[in-house]
């Protein structure tokens, strides 16, 4: 749901699974600002994820401390480009959003 518009938003995004959780890296390719989906999830953490024909409900939160480092390192191990994005976006700390299944 859009942070300002309150309208449903759909996008394709790459995520990293660990058990039932999904980590999303808000790199925005190292641009000056975080991507709009980050602000949408901060304002409206309840979201739907469609994967392999199934839809599931998740609740998002921003990772901090050790949790952020764990998922950031996992993401970098899959895609080294995140390290370049971090250099490009040195003025901000790239957020890591964690989606946990809604209970």
XYZ file of N, CA and C in Angstrom:
309
model
N 0.862 -1.179 0.000
C 0.000 0.000 0.000
C 0.904 1.236 0.000
N 0.612 2.160 -0.880
C 1.415 3.368 -0.991
C 1.411 4.188 0.290
N 2.565 4.693 0.695
C 2.696 5.466 1.922
C 1.836 6.731 1.889
N 1.810 7.398 0.759
C 1.028 8.630 0.636
C -0.332 8.383 -0.012
N -0.347 7.599 -1.085
C -1.570 7.408 -1.864
C -2.565 6.470 -1.205
N -2.067 5.559 -0.372
C -2.893 4.506 0.252
C -3.471 3.542 -0.783
N -2.914 3.563 -1.989
C -3.358 2.680 -3.064
C -2.463 1.449 -3.122
N -3.024 0.305 -3.545
C -2.202 -0.906 -3.682
C -1.087 -0.689 -4.717
N 0.080 -1.226 -4.422
C 1.232 -1.149 -5.316
C 1.747 -2.557 -5.560
N 2.167 -2.818 -6.802
C 2.708 -4.124 -7.170
C 4.045 -3.909 -7.857
N 5.035 -4.699 -7.486
C 6.317 -4.629 -8.165
C 7.028 -5.966 -8.048
N 7.960 -6.165 -8.954
C 8.813 -7.348 -8.929
C 10.102 -6.931 -8.229
N 10.500 -7.686 -7.240
C 11.709 -7.360 -6.496
C 12.422 -8.649 -6.116
N 13.732 -8.586 -6.077
C 14.543 -9.739 -5.722
C 14.666 -9.804 -4.209
N 14.387 -10.972 -3.640
C 14.485 -11.166 -2.200
C 15.322 -12.389 -1.886
N 15.792 -12.463 -0.656
C 16.616 -13.571 -0.188
C 15.870 -14.311 0.909
N 15.644 -15.590 0.683
C 14.923 -16.404 1.656
C 15.856 -16.980 2.698
N 15.374 -16.986 3.933
C 15.987 -17.763 4.995
C 14.840 -18.319 5.823
N 14.702 -19.634 5.789
C 13.552 -20.294 6.402
C 12.276 -19.683 5.819
N 11.444 -19.091 6.654
C 10.193 -18.503 6.162
C 10.319 -17.012 5.889
N 11.425 -16.400 6.290
C 11.609 -14.959 6.130
C 12.184 -14.620 4.761
N 11.888 -13.403 4.331
C 12.425 -12.877 3.078
C 13.112 -11.553 3.401
N 14.353 -11.408 2.963
C 15.095 -10.156 3.140
C 15.065 -9.379 1.829
N 14.773 -8.090 1.928
C 14.763 -7.188 0.781
C 15.797 -6.097 1.033
N 16.618 -5.822 0.055
C 17.677 -4.823 0.181
C 17.227 -3.545 -0.527
N 17.107 -2.463 0.231
C 16.603 -1.194 -0.311
C 17.753 -0.351 -0.875
N 18.502 -0.939 -1.790
C 19.691 -0.268 -2.326
C 19.353 0.841 -3.317
N 18.301 0.659 -4.073
C 17.937 1.595 -5.138
C 19.138 1.856 -6.047
N 19.936 0.792 -6.257
C 21.115 0.847 -7.130
C 22.136 1.880 -6.664
N 22.129 2.208 -5.361
C 23.079 3.172 -4.815
C 22.689 4.619 -5.037
N 21.450 4.862 -5.428
C 21.006 6.238 -5.659
C 20.887 7.001 -4.336
N 20.641 8.281 -4.424
C 20.617 9.157 -3.251
C 19.521 8.802 -2.249
N 18.404 8.326 -2.733
C 17.263 8.039 -1.848
C 16.961 6.547 -1.814
N 16.300 6.157 -0.759
C 15.789 4.790 -0.682
C 14.685 4.615 -1.716
N 14.426 3.396 -2.157
C 13.348 3.179 -3.130
C 11.971 3.435 -2.491
N 11.014 3.774 -3.310
C 9.677 4.094 -2.790
C 9.045 2.910 -2.060
N 9.341 1.683 -2.498
C 8.737 0.533 -1.815
C 9.176 0.456 -0.355
N 10.377 0.953 -0.040
C 10.850 0.972 1.347
C 9.914 1.835 2.205
N 9.605 3.046 1.724
C 8.725 3.946 2.458
C 7.315 3.378 2.557
N 6.884 2.698 1.504
C 5.563 2.065 1.538
C 5.498 0.994 2.615
N 6.538 0.155 2.708
C 6.543 -0.899 3.733
C 6.688 -0.337 5.139
N 7.429 0.751 5.294
C 7.559 1.382 6.608
C 6.203 1.911 7.070
N 5.463 2.514 6.148
C 4.161 3.091 6.491
C 3.069 2.031 6.617
N 3.175 0.976 5.814
C 2.153 -0.077 5.766
C 2.860 -1.429 5.706
N 3.269 -1.979 6.848
C 4.101 -3.188 6.843
C 3.402 -4.477 6.412
N 2.103 -4.479 6.376
C 1.383 -5.679 5.929
C 1.448 -5.736 4.400
N 1.888 -6.884 3.857
C 2.041 -6.989 2.407
C 1.762 -8.418 1.935
N 1.585 -8.545 0.642
C 1.373 -9.845 -0.016
C 2.594 -10.164 -0.867
N 3.012 -11.427 -0.839
C 4.097 -11.888 -1.693
C 3.562 -13.033 -2.538
N 3.738 -12.912 -3.832
C 3.354 -13.986 -4.742
C 4.611 -14.665 -5.233
N 4.655 -15.978 -5.100
C 5.822 -16.757 -5.498
C 5.354 -18.117 -5.970
N 5.742 -18.467 -7.180
C 5.411 -19.763 -7.778
C 3.906 -20.057 -7.710
N 3.127 -19.054 -8.040
C 1.687 -19.221 -8.137
C 0.922 -19.168 -6.825
N 1.607 -18.984 -5.709
C 0.937 -18.904 -4.409
C 1.140 -17.514 -3.809
N 0.137 -17.036 -3.105
C 0.195 -15.735 -2.465
C 0.155 -15.917 -0.948
N 1.041 -15.194 -0.254
C 1.115 -15.289 1.201
C 1.214 -13.890 1.789
N 0.694 -13.735 2.994
C 0.722 -12.455 3.677
C 1.946 -12.391 4.599
N 2.607 -11.229 4.595
C 3.795 -10.998 5.409
C 3.670 -9.675 6.149
N 4.481 -9.555 7.193
C 4.622 -8.304 7.931
C 6.093 -7.895 7.830
N 6.321 -6.641 7.443
C 7.685 -6.144 7.224
C 8.187 -5.367 8.442
N 9.491 -5.476 8.673
C 10.168 -4.607 9.637
C 11.582 -4.354 9.127
N 12.144 -3.227 9.554
C 13.503 -2.895 9.158
C 14.486 -3.588 10.095
N 15.423 -4.301 9.524
C 16.443 -5.003 10.316
C 17.421 -3.977 10.891
N 17.911 -4.281 12.084
C 18.900 -3.422 12.742
C 19.961 -4.303 13.391
N 21.094 -3.704 13.694
C 22.151 -4.398 14.423
C 22.599 -5.680 13.752
N 22.708 -6.730 14.556
C 23.183 -8.020 14.067
C 22.280 -8.634 13.020
N 20.973 -8.408 13.151
C 20.042 -8.951 12.155
C 20.312 -8.314 10.793
N 20.523 -7.004 10.771
C 20.801 -6.327 9.501
C 22.104 -6.845 8.900
N 23.141 -6.951 9.721
C 24.432 -7.417 9.222
C 24.330 -8.831 8.648
N 23.609 -9.689 9.326
C 23.431 -11.073 8.867
C 22.812 -11.103 7.471
N 21.700 -10.385 7.297
C 21.015 -10.402 6.009
C 21.791 -9.619 4.946
N 22.462 -8.538 5.346
C 23.276 -7.790 4.384
C 24.384 -8.687 3.851
N 25.082 -9.378 4.741
C 26.167 -10.267 4.317
C 25.643 -11.398 3.438
N 24.467 -11.909 3.741
C 23.856 -12.941 2.910
C 23.606 -12.389 1.507
N 23.047 -11.183 1.434
C 22.754 -10.568 0.139
C 24.027 -10.355 -0.669
N 25.080 -9.837 -0.024
C 26.350 -9.600 -0.711
C 26.957 -10.912 -1.196
N 26.749 -11.989 -0.456
C 27.293 -13.283 -0.899
C 26.608 -13.764 -2.175
N 25.366 -13.347 -2.397
C 24.639 -13.713 -3.611
C 24.902 -12.738 -4.757
N 25.105 -11.460 -4.408
C 25.265 -10.442 -5.448
C 26.259 -9.377 -4.967
N 27.454 -9.403 -5.507
C 28.526 -8.483 -5.097
C 28.212 -7.022 -5.424
N 27.283 -6.792 -6.330
C 26.912 -5.433 -6.699
C 26.424 -4.606 -5.521
N 25.892 -5.248 -4.485
C 25.430 -4.500 -3.312
C 26.579 -3.742 -2.655
N 27.789 -4.305 -2.688
C 28.944 -3.600 -2.130
C 29.201 -2.303 -2.892
N 29.063 -2.341 -4.213
C 29.232 -1.132 -5.028
C 28.127 -0.125 -4.742
N 26.908 -0.617 -4.565
C 25.796 0.284 -4.234
C 26.058 0.981 -2.904
N 26.610 0.251 -1.928
C 26.908 0.833 -0.618
C 27.955 1.944 -0.742
N 28.927 1.763 -1.624
C 29.942 2.804 -1.848
C 29.292 4.021 -2.493
N 28.470 3.767 -3.506
C 27.786 4.850 -4.220
C 26.847 5.616 -3.291
N 26.240 4.903 -2.341
C 25.260 5.492 -1.416
C 25.888 5.715 -0.039
N 27.155 6.097 -0.011
C 27.880 6.233 1.257
C 27.232 7.233 2.217
N 26.449 8.147 1.711
C 25.781 9.146 2.538
C 24.599 8.563 3.328
N 24.198 7.336 2.991
C 23.086 6.695 3.710
C 23.431 5.230 3.953
N 22.838 4.652 4.952
C 23.000 3.221 5.221
C 21.862 2.509 4.517
N 22.190 1.615 3.608
C 21.168 0.921 2.825
C 20.317 0.056 3.757
N 19.020 0.297 3.790
C 18.146 -0.470 4.669
C 17.950 -1.912 4.184
N 17.727 -2.778 5.146
C 17.362 -4.163 4.885
C 16.007 -4.385 5.527
N 15.025 -4.750 4.719
C 13.678 -5.012 5.224
C 13.468 -6.537 5.302
N 12.901 -6.975 6.411
C 12.622 -8.396 6.623
C 11.112 -8.603 6.573
N 10.694 -9.539 5.738
C 9.294 -9.919 5.669
C 9.134 -11.232 6.442
N 8.268 -11.222 7.426
C 7.981 -12.428 8.203
C 6.545 -12.841 7.921
N 6.299 -14.140 7.804
C 4.931 -14.593 7.549
C 3.976 -14.077 8.611
N 2.831 -13.626 8.170
C 1.790 -13.176 9.084
C 1.214 -14.393 9.788
N 1.046 -14.304 11.065
C 0.515 -15.450 11.836
C -0.988 -15.425 11.899
